[in-house]
Structures are given as C-alpha cells and as structure tokens.
Coordinates of C-alpha atoms and ligand atoms in Angstrom, one line a residue:
M808 CA 10.6 -1.1 0.9
Q809 CA 8.2 -1.5 3.8
L810 CA 5.7 1.2 4.3
P811 CA 5.4 2.2 7.9
F812 CA 1.7 1.4 8.3
D813 CA -0.2 1.7 11.6
N814 CA -3.9 1.2 10.7
S815 CA -6.2 2.6 13.4
Y816 CA -9.4 2.7 11.4
A817 CA -9.0 -1.0 10.5
R818 CA -9.0 -1.7 14.3
L819 CA -12.5 -0.4 14.6
P820 CA -15.3 -3.1 14.6
E821 CA -16.0 -5.0 11.4
R822 CA -19.2 -3.2 10.6
F823 CA -17.2 0.0 9.8
F824 CA -15.8 -1.5 6.6
T825 CA -15.1 -4.6 4.4
R826 CA -11.7 -6.1 4.2
L827 CA -10.6 -6.9 0.7
V828 CA -7.7 -6.6 -1.7
P829 CA -7.6 -4.4 -4.8
E830 CA -8.4 -5.9 -8.2
P831 CA -5.3 -6.2 -10.3
V832 CA -4.9 -4.4 -13.5
S833 CA -3.3 -5.5 -16.8
A834 CA -0.3 -3.3 -17.3
P835 CA 0.5 -0.7 -14.6
G836 CA 2.5 2.3 -15.8
P837 CA 3.9 5.2 -13.8
I838 CA 2.5 8.7 -14.3
R839 CA 3.8 10.8 -11.5
V840 CA 5.1 10.5 -7.9
N841 CA 4.7 13.4 -5.5
R842 CA 8.2 13.3 -4.1
P843 CA 8.0 15.8 -1.3
L844 CA 4.8 14.3 -0.1
A845 CA 6.3 10.8 -0.2
E846 CA 9.3 11.9 1.8
F847 CA 7.0 13.7 4.3
L848 CA 5.1 10.4 4.8
G849 CA 8.3 8.4 5.3
I850 CA 8.0 6.6 1.9
D851 CA 11.1 6.3 -0.3
A852 CA 10.2 8.3 -3.4
D853 CA 12.6 6.3 -5.6
W854 CA 10.9 3.1 -4.5
L855 CA 7.4 4.6 -5.1
A856 CA 8.5 5.6 -8.7
S857 CA 10.0 2.1 -9.3
S858 CA 8.0 -0.8 -10.9
D859 CA 7.4 -2.2 -7.4
G860 CA 5.9 1.1 -6.3
T861 CA 3.9 1.4 -9.4
E862 CA 2.5 -2.1 -8.8
V863 CA 1.4 -1.2 -5.3
I864 CA -0.4 2.0 -6.5
A865 CA -2.1 0.1 -9.3
G866 CA -3.3 -2.5 -6.8
N867 CA -1.4 -5.4 -8.2
R868 CA 0.7 -5.9 -5.1
V869 CA -0.4 -5.3 -1.5
P870 CA 2.5 -3.9 0.5
E871 CA 3.5 -5.5 3.8
G872 CA 1.7 -3.9 6.7
A873 CA -1.2 -2.7 4.6
D874 CA -4.7 -3.8 5.7
P875 CA -6.9 -2.8 2.8
I876 CA -10.5 -1.9 3.6
A877 CA -13.4 -0.3 1.8
T878 CA -15.2 1.9 4.3
V879 CA -19.0 2.2 4.6
Y880 CA -20.9 5.4 4.7
A881 CA -24.2 7.0 3.7
G882 CA -25.1 10.5 2.7
H883 CA -27.4 13.1 1.2
Q884 CA -26.7 13.4 -2.5
F885 CA -28.1 16.6 -4.0
G886 CA -30.4 16.7 -0.9
S887 CA -31.7 13.1 -1.3
W888 CA -31.0 10.6 1.4
N889 CA -29.0 7.6 0.3
P890 CA -28.8 5.1 3.2
Q891 CA -25.9 3.0 1.7
L892 CA -22.9 4.4 0.0
G893 CA -19.3 3.5 0.8
D894 CA -16.0 3.2 -1.0
G895 CA -17.2 1.9 -4.3
R896 CA -14.0 2.5 -6.3
A897 CA -11.5 3.1 -3.5
L898 CA -9.6 1.2 -0.9
L899 CA -7.9 2.4 2.2
L900 CA -4.5 0.8 2.2
G901 CA -3.6 2.0 5.6
E902 CA -2.3 4.9 7.7
V903 CA 1.2 6.3 8.2
I904 CA 2.5 8.9 10.5
G905 CA 3.8 12.0 8.7
A906 CA 6.9 14.1 9.5
D907 CA 4.5 16.4 11.5
G908 CA 3.6 13.5 13.8
K909 CA 0.1 13.4 12.4
R910 CA -1.7 10.4 11.0
Y911 CA -2.5 10.1 7.3
D912 CA -4.6 7.7 5.2
I913 CA -3.2 6.3 2.0
Q914 CA -6.1 5.4 -0.2
L915 CA -6.2 4.0 -3.7
K916 CA -8.9 5.5 -5.9
G917 CA -9.9 3.5 -9.0
S918 CA -8.8 0.2 -7.4
G919 CA -11.7 -2.0 -8.5
R920 CA -15.1 -3.2 -7.3
T921 CA -16.1 -3.4 -3.6
P922 CA -19.3 -4.4 -1.9
Y923 CA -20.3 -0.7 -2.1
S924 CA -19.8 -0.4 -5.8
R925 CA -23.6 -0.7 -6.6
M926 CA -23.8 -0.4 -10.4
G927 CA -20.3 1.0 -10.8
D928 CA -17.2 -0.7 -12.1
G929 CA -14.9 0.5 -9.3
R930 CA -12.6 2.1 -11.8
A931 CA -11.5 5.6 -12.6
P932 CA -10.8 7.0 -16.1
L933 CA -7.5 8.8 -16.5
G934 CA -9.2 12.2 -16.9
P935 CA -10.6 12.4 -13.4
V936 CA -7.3 11.1 -12.0
I937 CA -5.4 13.9 -13.7
R938 CA -8.0 16.5 -12.6
E939 CA -7.9 15.4 -8.9
Y940 CA -4.1 15.3 -8.9
V941 CA -3.8 18.8 -10.4
V942 CA -6.5 20.5 -8.4
S943 CA -5.8 18.9 -5.0
E944 CA -2.1 19.8 -5.2
A945 CA -3.0 23.3 -6.4
M946 CA -5.3 23.7 -3.4
F947 CA -2.5 22.5 -1.1
A948 CA -0.1 25.1 -2.6
L949 CA -2.8 27.8 -2.0
G950 CA -2.7 26.8 1.7
I951 CA -6.3 25.4 1.6
P952 CA -7.0 22.3 3.7
T953 CA -7.2 19.4 1.3
T954 CA -6.7 15.8 0.6
R955 CA -3.5 15.3 -1.5
S956 CA -2.2 13.2 -4.3
L957 CA 0.7 10.9 -3.6
A958 CA 1.0 9.2 -7.0
A959 CA -0.9 8.4 -10.2
V960 CA -0.6 5.4 -12.5
T961 CA -2.1 4.1 -15.6
T962 CA -3.7 0.6 -15.6
G963 CA -3.4 -0.5 -19.2
D964 CA -7.1 -1.3 -19.1
E965 CA -10.0 0.5 -20.7
V966 CA -12.8 2.0 -18.7
Y967 CA -16.2 2.4 -20.4
R968 CA -18.2 5.6 -19.9
E969 CA -19.6 7.4 -23.0
G970 CA -16.9 5.4 -24.9
A971 CA -13.7 3.6 -24.0
L972 CA -11.3 5.6 -21.9
P973 CA -7.8 4.7 -20.6
G974 CA -8.0 3.8 -16.9
G975 CA -5.9 5.2 -14.0
V976 CA -5.5 4.9 -10.2
L977 CA -4.8 7.8 -7.9
A978 CA -3.1 7.4 -4.5
R979 CA -4.9 9.9 -2.3
V980 CA -3.7 11.1 1.1
A981 CA -6.0 12.5 3.7
S982 CA -5.9 13.2 7.5
S983 CA -8.8 10.7 7.5
H984 CA -11.6 9.7 5.2
I985 CA -14.3 10.1 8.0
R986 CA -17.2 11.8 6.3
F987 CA -20.4 13.4 7.6
G988 CA -21.9 10.4 5.8
T989 CA -20.0 8.0 8.0
F990 CA -21.8 9.3 11.0
Q991 CA -25.1 9.3 9.1
F992 CA -24.7 5.6 8.2
F993 CA -24.6 4.6 11.9
S994 CA -27.1 7.2 13.0
S995 CA -29.7 5.9 10.5
R996 CA -29.2 2.4 12.0
Q997 CA -29.5 3.8 15.5
D998 CA -26.1 2.2 16.2
H999 CA -25.2 4.5 19.2
E1000 CA -22.2 2.3 20.1
A1001 CA -20.7 2.8 16.7
L1002 CA -21.4 6.5 16.8
Q1003 CA -19.6 6.8 20.2
L1004 CA -16.6 4.9 18.8
L1005 CA -16.6 7.2 15.8
V1006 CA -16.7 10.3 18.0
D1007 CA -13.8 9.0 20.1
H1008 CA -11.8 8.0 17.1
S1009 CA -12.4 11.4 15.5
I1010 CA -11.5 13.4 18.6
E1011 CA -8.4 11.4 19.3
R1012 CA -7.3 11.7 15.7
H1013 CA -8.3 15.2 14.7
Y1014 CA -9.1 17.2 17.8
P1015 CA -6.9 15.7 20.6
E1016 CA -7.1 19.0 22.5
S1017 CA -10.7 18.1 23.3
A1018 CA -9.9 14.5 24.5
D1019 CA -10.6 15.5 28.1
S1020 CA -13.9 17.3 27.3
D1021 CA -16.8 16.0 29.3
N1022 CA -19.0 16.1 26.2
R1023 CA -16.9 14.8 23.3
A1024 CA -19.7 14.8 20.8
L1025 CA -20.4 18.5 21.5
A1026 CA -16.6 19.3 21.2
L1027 CA -16.5 17.4 17.9
L1028 CA -19.5 19.3 16.6
Q1029 CA -18.0 22.6 17.6
H1030 CA -14.7 21.8 15.9
V1031 CA -16.4 20.6 12.7
V1032 CA -18.6 23.7 12.5
A1033 CA -15.5 26.0 12.9
Q1034 CA -13.4 24.0 10.4
Q1035 CA -16.2 24.0 7.7
A1036 CA -16.8 27.7 8.1
A1037 CA -13.0 28.4 7.7
L1038 CA -12.8 26.0 4.7
V1039 CA -15.8 27.3 2.7
A1040 CA -14.6 30.9 3.3
R1041 CA -11.2 29.9 1.8
W1042 CA -13.0 28.4 -1.2
Q1043 CA -15.0 31.6 -1.7
L1044 CA -11.9 33.7 -1.5
V1045 CA -10.2 31.9 -4.4
G1046 CA -13.3 31.3 -6.5
F1047 CA -13.3 27.6 -6.0
I1048 CA -16.5 25.7 -6.8
H1049 CA -16.6 22.2 -5.3
G1050 CA -19.5 21.0 -7.4
V1051 CA -20.7 18.1 -5.4
M1052 CA -21.1 19.1 -1.7
N1053 CA -23.0 16.0 -0.7
T1054 CA -22.7 15.0 2.9
D1055 CA -20.6 12.0 1.9
N1056 CA -18.1 14.4 0.4
M1057 CA -17.6 16.4 3.6
L1058 CA -14.8 15.4 5.9
I1059 CA -14.9 16.0 9.7
S1060 CA -11.2 16.9 9.4
G1061 CA -12.2 20.0 7.5
E1062 CA -10.2 19.1 4.4
T1063 CA -11.5 19.5 0.9
I1064 CA -12.3 16.1 -0.6
D1065 CA -13.7 14.7 -3.9
Y1066 CA -12.4 16.7 -6.8
G1067 CA -15.0 15.5 -9.2
P1068 CA -16.9 18.2 -11.1
C1069 CA -15.0 21.0 -9.3
A1070 CA -13.6 24.1 -11.0
F1071 CA -12.2 27.5 -10.4
M1072 CA -14.2 30.5 -11.7
D1073 CA -12.7 32.6 -14.5
D1074 CA -14.9 35.7 -14.8
F1075 CA -16.8 36.5 -11.6
N1076 CA -20.4 35.4 -11.5
A1077 CA -21.8 34.3 -8.2
E1078 CA -24.3 32.0 -9.9
T1079 CA -21.6 29.9 -11.6
V1080 CA -22.1 26.1 -11.8
Y1081 CA -19.9 23.8 -13.8
S1082 CA -21.0 20.4 -12.8
S1083 CA -22.9 18.6 -15.6
I1084 CA -25.2 16.9 -13.1
D1085 CA -26.1 20.0 -11.0
H1086 CA -29.2 21.0 -13.0
G1087 CA -30.8 23.1 -10.3
G1088 CA -27.6 24.9 -9.4
R1089 CA -27.8 23.6 -5.9
Y1090 CA -24.0 23.8 -5.6
A1091 CA -23.4 27.1 -7.3
Y1092 CA -20.6 29.3 -6.0
Q1093 CA -22.9 31.6 -4.0
N1094 CA -24.8 28.6 -2.4
Q1095 CA -21.7 27.0 -1.0
P1096 CA -21.9 28.6 2.5
G1097 CA -25.6 27.9 2.8
I1098 CA -25.1 24.3 1.7
A1099 CA -22.2 23.8 4.2
H1100 CA -24.6 25.0 6.9
W1101 CA -27.2 22.6 5.7
N1102 CA -24.7 19.7 5.7
L1103 CA -23.7 20.6 9.3
A1104 CA -27.3 20.3 10.4
C1105 CA -27.3 16.8 8.9
F1106 CA -24.1 16.0 10.8
A1107 CA -25.3 17.5 14.1
Q1108 CA -28.4 15.4 13.9
T1109 CA -26.3 12.2 14.0
L1110 CA -24.8 13.3 17.3
L1111 CA -28.1 14.0 19.1
P1112 CA -28.2 10.7 21.1
L1113 CA -24.7 11.4 22.4
L1114 CA -25.1 15.1 23.1
D1115 CA -27.5 14.7 26.0
S1116 CA -29.7 12.0 27.4
D1117 CA -32.5 14.5 27.4
D1118 CA -33.8 14.8 23.8
N1119 CA -34.8 18.5 24.1
A1120 CA -31.5 19.4 25.7
A1121 CA -29.6 17.6 22.9
V1122 CA -31.5 19.4 20.2
E1123 CA -30.9 22.7 21.8
L1124 CA -27.1 22.0 22.1
A1125 CA -27.0 20.9 18.5
Q1126 CA -29.0 23.9 17.2
S1127 CA -27.1 26.5 19.2
T1128 CA -23.8 25.1 17.9
I1129 CA -24.7 25.0 14.2
D1130 CA -26.4 28.4 14.5
R1131 CA -22.8 29.8 15.0
F1132 CA -21.9 28.8 11.4
P1133 CA -23.1 32.0 9.6
E1134 CA -21.1 34.3 11.9
L1135 CA -18.0 32.1 11.8
F1136 CA -18.2 32.0 8.0
L1137 CA -18.7 35.7 7.7
D1138 CA -15.8 36.4 10.1
A1139 CA -13.5 34.1 8.2
H1140 CA -14.6 35.6 4.9
Q1141 CA -14.1 39.1 6.1
V1142 CA -10.6 38.4 7.5
G1143 CA -9.6 36.8 4.2
M1144 CA -11.1 39.5 2.1
G1145 CA -9.3 42.0 4.2
Q1146 CA -6.0 40.3 3.4
K1147 CA -6.9 40.3 -0.3
L1148 CA -7.6 44.0 -0.2
G1149 CA -4.8 45.0 2.2
L1150 CA -7.3 46.3 4.8
T1151 CA -8.5 45.4 8.3
L1152 CA -12.1 45.2 7.5
A1153 CA -14.7 46.1 10.0
G1154 CA -18.2 47.6 10.0
D1155 CA -20.9 48.2 7.4
E1156 CA -19.0 50.6 5.3
D1157 CA -16.3 48.1 4.7
E1158 CA -18.8 45.4 4.0
A1159 CA -20.3 47.7 1.4
L1160 CA -16.9 48.3 -0.1
V1161 CA -16.4 44.5 -0.6
Q1162 CA -19.9 44.0 -2.0
D1163 CA -19.5 46.9 -4.4
L1164 CA -16.2 45.5 -5.7
L1165 CA -17.9 42.1 -6.3
S1166 CA -20.7 43.8 -8.1
V1167 CA -18.4 45.8 -10.4
M1168 CA -16.5 42.5 -11.1
S1169 CA -19.7 40.8 -11.9
Q1170 CA -21.1 43.6 -14.1
T1171 CA -17.8 43.8 -16.0
G1172 CA -17.4 40.0 -16.1
S1173 CA -13.9 40.5 -14.8
D1174 CA -11.6 37.6 -14.1
F1175 CA -11.8 36.8 -10.4
T1176 CA -8.2 35.9 -9.8
L1177 CA -6.6 38.6 -12.0
T1178 CA -8.8 41.4 -10.6
F1179 CA -7.4 40.8 -7.1
R1180 CA -3.9 40.5 -8.6
A1181 CA -4.3 43.8 -10.5
L1182 CA -5.3 45.4 -7.2
T1183 CA -2.2 44.0 -5.6
D1184 CA -0.1 45.5 -8.3
R1185 CA -1.4 49.0 -7.4
V1186 CA -0.1 48.7 -3.9
G1187 CA 3.5 49.4 -2.8
N1188 CA 6.3 50.5 -5.2
D1189 CA 8.6 47.7 -6.0
P1190 CA 10.0 48.8 -9.3
G1191 CA 11.5 45.4 -10.1
A1192 CA 8.3 43.5 -9.5
S1193 CA 6.5 41.7 -12.3
T1194 CA 3.0 42.9 -12.6
V1195 CA 0.1 41.4 -14.5
A1196 CA -0.4 44.6 -16.5
D1197 CA 0.6 42.9 -19.8
I1198 CA -2.1 40.3 -19.5
F1199 CA -4.9 42.0 -17.6
Q1200 CA -6.3 45.5 -17.2
L1201 CA -9.1 46.6 -14.9
S1202 CA -12.0 48.1 -16.7
E1203 CA -12.5 51.8 -16.4
L1204 CA -15.7 51.0 -14.6
F1205 CA -13.6 50.1 -11.6
N1206 CA -12.4 53.7 -11.2
P1207 CA -14.9 55.1 -8.7
W1208 CA -14.5 52.0 -6.6
L1209 CA -10.7 52.2 -6.8
E1210 CA -10.9 55.8 -5.5
R1211 CA -13.0 54.7 -2.6
W1212 CA -10.6 51.8 -1.8
E1213 CA -7.5 54.0 -2.0
K1214 CA -9.1 56.6 0.3
R1215 CA -10.1 53.8 2.7
A1216 CA -6.5 52.4 2.6
A1217 CA -5.1 55.9 3.4
R1218 CA -7.1 55.8 6.6
E1219 CA -5.8 52.2 7.4
T1220 CA -3.9 52.1 10.7
E1221 CA -4.3 48.6 11.9
F1222 CA -3.1 46.5 8.9
P1223 CA -0.2 44.3 10.2
G1224 CA 3.1 44.1 8.3
N1225 CA 3.9 45.0 4.7
R1226 CA 0.6 45.6 2.8
R1227 CA 1.9 44.6 -0.6
E1228 CA 3.6 41.4 0.7
S1229 CA 0.5 40.4 2.5
M1230 CA -1.7 41.0 -0.5
L1231 CA 0.7 39.0 -2.7
R1232 CA 0.3 36.1 -0.4
A1233 CA -3.5 36.4 -0.4
N1234 CA -4.0 36.8 -4.1
P1235 CA -2.7 33.9 -6.2
V1236 CA -1.9 34.5 -9.9
F1237 CA -1.8 30.8 -11.0
I1238 CA -4.9 28.7 -10.3
P1239 CA -5.9 25.5 -12.0
R1240 CA -8.0 27.0 -14.6
N1241 CA -10.4 24.7 -16.2
H1242 CA -9.1 25.0 -19.8
L1243 CA -5.6 24.2 -18.5
V1244 CA -6.8 21.1 -16.6
E1245 CA -8.7 20.1 -19.7
E1246 CA -5.6 20.6 -21.9
A1247 CA -3.6 18.3 -19.6
I1248 CA -6.4 15.7 -19.6
R1249 CA -6.7 15.8 -23.4
A1250 CA -2.9 15.3 -23.9
A1251 CA -2.9 12.4 -21.4
E1252 CA -6.1 10.6 -22.6
D1253 CA -5.7 11.2 -26.3
D1254 CA -1.9 10.9 -26.8
G1255 CA -0.6 9.3 -23.6
D1256 CA 1.4 12.5 -23.2
F1257 CA 1.8 13.5 -19.5
S1258 CA 4.2 16.4 -20.1
V1259 CA 1.4 18.9 -20.2
F1260 CA 0.1 17.6 -16.9
E1261 CA 3.6 17.6 -15.3
R1262 CA 4.3 21.2 -16.3
L1263 CA 0.9 22.3 -15.0
V1264 CA 1.5 20.6 -11.6
E1265 CA 4.9 22.2 -11.4
R1266 CA 3.6 25.7 -12.2
L1267 CA 0.7 25.5 -9.8
A1268 CA 3.0 24.6 -7.0
K1269 CA 4.0 28.3 -6.7
P1270 CA 0.7 30.0 -7.2
F1271 CA 1.7 33.4 -5.8
D1272 CA 5.0 34.0 -7.7
F1273 CA 4.2 35.6 -11.0
D1274 CA 6.7 34.9 -13.8
P1275 CA 5.9 36.6 -17.1
A1276 CA 7.5 33.7 -18.9
D1277 CA 4.6 31.6 -17.7
A1278 CA 1.9 34.1 -18.6
R1279 CA -0.1 31.6 -20.5
Y1280 CA -0.8 29.8 -17.2
A1281 CA -2.2 33.0 -15.7
L1282 CA -4.4 34.0 -18.6
P1283 CA -8.2 33.5 -18.6
P1284 CA -9.4 31.2 -21.4
A1285 CA -9.9 32.6 -24.9
P1286 CA -13.5 32.3 -25.9
E1287 CA -12.9 29.1 -27.8
Q1288 CA -11.1 27.6 -24.8
I1289 CA -13.8 28.2 -22.2
V1290 CA -15.0 25.0 -20.5
H1291 CA -18.6 25.3 -19.6
Q1292 CA -19.1 21.9 -17.9
T1293 CA -17.2 19.5 -15.8
F1294 CA -18.0 15.9 -15.2
C1295 CA -17.9 13.5 -12.2
G1296 CA -15.2 11.0 -11.9
T1297 CA -17.8 8.3 -12.3
Ligands
LIG1469 P1 -19.0 10.6 -5.7 O1 -20.1 11.2 -6.5 O2 -17.7 10.5 -6.4 O3 -18.9 11.2 -4.3 O4 -19.4 9.1 -5.4 C1 -20.7 8.7 -4.9 C2 -20.7 7.3 -4.6 O5 -20.6 6.5 -5.8 C3 -19.6 6.7 -3.7 O6 -20.1 5.7 -2.9 C4 -18.6 6.2 -4.7 O7 -17.8 5.2 -4.1 C5 -19.5 5.6 -5.7 N1 -18.9 5.5 -7.0 C6 -18.6 6.5 -7.8 N2 -18.0 6.1 -9.0 C7 -18.0 4.8 -8.9 C8 -17.5 3.7 -9.8 N3 -16.9 4.0 -11.0 N4 -17.6 2.5 -9.4 C9 -18.2 2.2 -8.2 N5 -18.6 3.1 -7.3 C10 -18.5 4.4 -7.7
LIG1470 MG1 -17.4 11.0 -3.0

C-alpha cells in the first residue's frame, strides 16, 4: 500500500520544522482503525488494520512518500509566553487529499522525542490516546470542526508518569496543524519573510476564496476571527470545556485541537473547570469566549508588519478586526441557542429567556445535555418517538420558565422547517461523558480490554438518535462515578 502523500508544509523553508523519523517501539499492536475516515483519505482500511499498517502508525516503518517532520511553534501557555515549543511528541508524516478535494495532515502523536521535546519523553500513555480518539470523533459526529482520529495502536513499551503506564500512538488527522503559535514563533523572531510565507500557505490551504485579496494578512485575520467565534459558540452550546486554550493549541483552520484535559459538563455550572493544572480557572467554561478573544489578539499582533507598512494603520486594522469577535460570537451563540430551543431568537426579551433558562439549570444543577433533550421531547407529537423521560425529569422549578418558553413558541412565525426535527438535530443525547471516557481508559490501561472503548466510539457516532437500550450512555454519572479532574496527555 502506498499512501498518496503530497507534502506541502515540508516544502516550506527548513526553519519551519526539523526532518526526522519516528523512534521505533518494541511491540506495536492494533487498537482501532477509523475505517470511514481511512477510505475518505484514500487509504485502504484493511491495509491500515494489517500488521504493516500498525507498524506505520507505531512509527516502526516510514511509508513511501512520507516526509516526516516535527514542526516548530511558540505560544502563550496559561497566559505566559513560551518562545520555543514545537512538536515534542508528534511527527507530521505528510499530507493527503481527501474525497472532498481538501488537504489533510496525517500526524503521529506519541512517536518519540524530537528537538522540541524539552524535558519530555516524546511518548503518550494509552489513556490520553483513548481520550483523544473518543472525544475528537464524538465532536466530529456532533458536527463541530475538529481534528480527527485515524487509528490508534499500542507500543508494547511503558511510559513513566506517576507510575508506569502502557504506551500508545494516535494517528491524528487535521486540515493543518498551523497554530496561532506558529505565527507567534516567527513574529517573535521578526522573521517577516516566514510570516508572509505562512500567510500565503494558510490562505491557499484554508481560505482560497481570499487568494486574490490585496491584503492577504487582513483576509486571513478576518477568517480566523470568524472561525474562532463560530467554533467557541459550538463548544458552549454542547457544554464542551477545552481545558487548555493556549495559543499553541488554537488552529488557524478553526478546528478544535488538543484533547488533553478536556471534558463535557454534566450538570450545568458556568464556572466548571476539569483540568488538574488549571488552578486559577483561566479556562473555565464561562471564560472560553473571552480567552478566544484574547488569543486572537495575540494572533493579530503577529500579522502587524504585514497588515500595513504604517504601524498605526496596521494596529487600527488589527484592532477593528478582532473587535468584531464579541458580536460574531454572540450572533453564532444566539443562532445555535435558537436551534436548541426551536425559536428564532432576537432582541432583549429572548436573550433574557435564554439567560433565565441557564440560571434555572444552574440553580437546580440540571444536566446540561439532558435538559435540552427533555425540552426537545416536549415539542411535536410523534407518539412512536423514544423520549428521555425514563432517565431524566426536569425539576418543577422549571415550570414558570417552561410556560414562558411555550408562550413565546406559540408566537413563533419565522422558525424554518419542522421544529421538533430541528431541535433533535441541535440537542445531542449521547456525549462523551467523563465517567464513560474514564471507564474506557481504565479497561484499556488496566486490563488491555479495548471493547469498552470500541462500544463507546460506536455509540457516540450517532449522538442525536436516542435508543433506550443504550440509556446507560446517556445517563449522567452516579455520585460515585463523577470525575472531578482530567489530566493532560503529558
Ligand atoms: P500540550 O500541553 O499538549 O499542548 O503540549 C505543550 C508542549 O509540550 C508541546 O510543545 C508538546 O509537544 C510538548 N509536550 C507535551 N507532552 C510531551 C511529551 N511527553 N514529550 C515531549 N514533549 C511534550
Ligand atoms: Mg498542544
């Protein structure tokens, strides 16, 4: 099997990356191949699942046409500037063209040390590999822009963290791995030539509709601001907490990347933080839009020398572009919330309706996902439909709000299409709940049993279709199942 590589990033100048091959592992073993994704990328899924394919993902064999590189970047981590990061435990094997005609990176994560590993071992324990596979594919099924998981393997080697853990490698797929931090790296070195190359590469790759723009840097900034606003609105609407929104973990493509200490909220509390390293709650649920805005300001700053030859004019262009973020975010959030509530939201009264719902949810500690699903069940009258009534009931404290919502809905004239259908598509019932992810990790790490992981991945591929037989995957955690903290993949 030859992978149909065409490696455009590796054709950039040498200072963008380091060429090197993955470090081999002792005993590669297959965990899972994402067959539909493989086929989409023009890769034979049977080959990928074979021992040859497993060796490639484990890094023991470099496939023909690959040109493995570790890319360099910098970034603000928890607000502190770090001038030198880079792929410390990952390698970009190469790029392929998908069935949609678009370009995709295939990256190995956990493939060994690189010049950017700093103190790290370049490896990934199995747990984080499982978490990233489950959550990234669940995000994809939810329709949220994301990197994806092509395959996962075991290495047969131990990785030392608090103790010895089994190691794994994940093959990650992304539209690109160009981060805000990639721009920051060259900006901090005042390498304007590299910045221009990066802008051109990014525009041609992600925003070709702006190829003819007479200010490509400005066009790129506008696209990135819009994509981030749309993305973070989508996160908020499903209760997703990224957990480590450092500028090196933000992609200019607008895809979600870096499923480290991430988690979906169970009961609604806007202050929720899961990450074990986020002591100040910088990346709490309610802070995500503000942090995205802050990250965009860092990104915009890197483009200043390209935006205008006059410094003041450049600052003004950058500022006015990032100033649009709050409005773009609020618009995207309102449209999405409207779909969740089966309303075309507009004006202050509707805004109050949304805020009041969130405050009842918060007061009652109601499950974020199931609350919206229970609302969906109150709309339309499909007698055969499965409802979540057996597993979740809205508290009586919702009654005054429900009356207001129903009155408002009776006045609704503009909502397009079938209200129930549209709410069903906006309100998932199966999300990658932390205790389920943890259960899959425990079975894999402790017993080498991947069946729990497999079943979870398969269930989450259809997040909107409730099946009472799978009720356990929709249930919030019992008190003893609650996972309070998540940890980085490091
Ligand atoms: P993250 O927190 O996952 O975004 O990673 C931040 C930086 O640390 C990136 O440059 C990673 O490549 C690097 N890094 C994380 N884990 C490891 C590891 N086990 N070995 C080497 N580098 C790592
Ligand atoms: Mg990262």
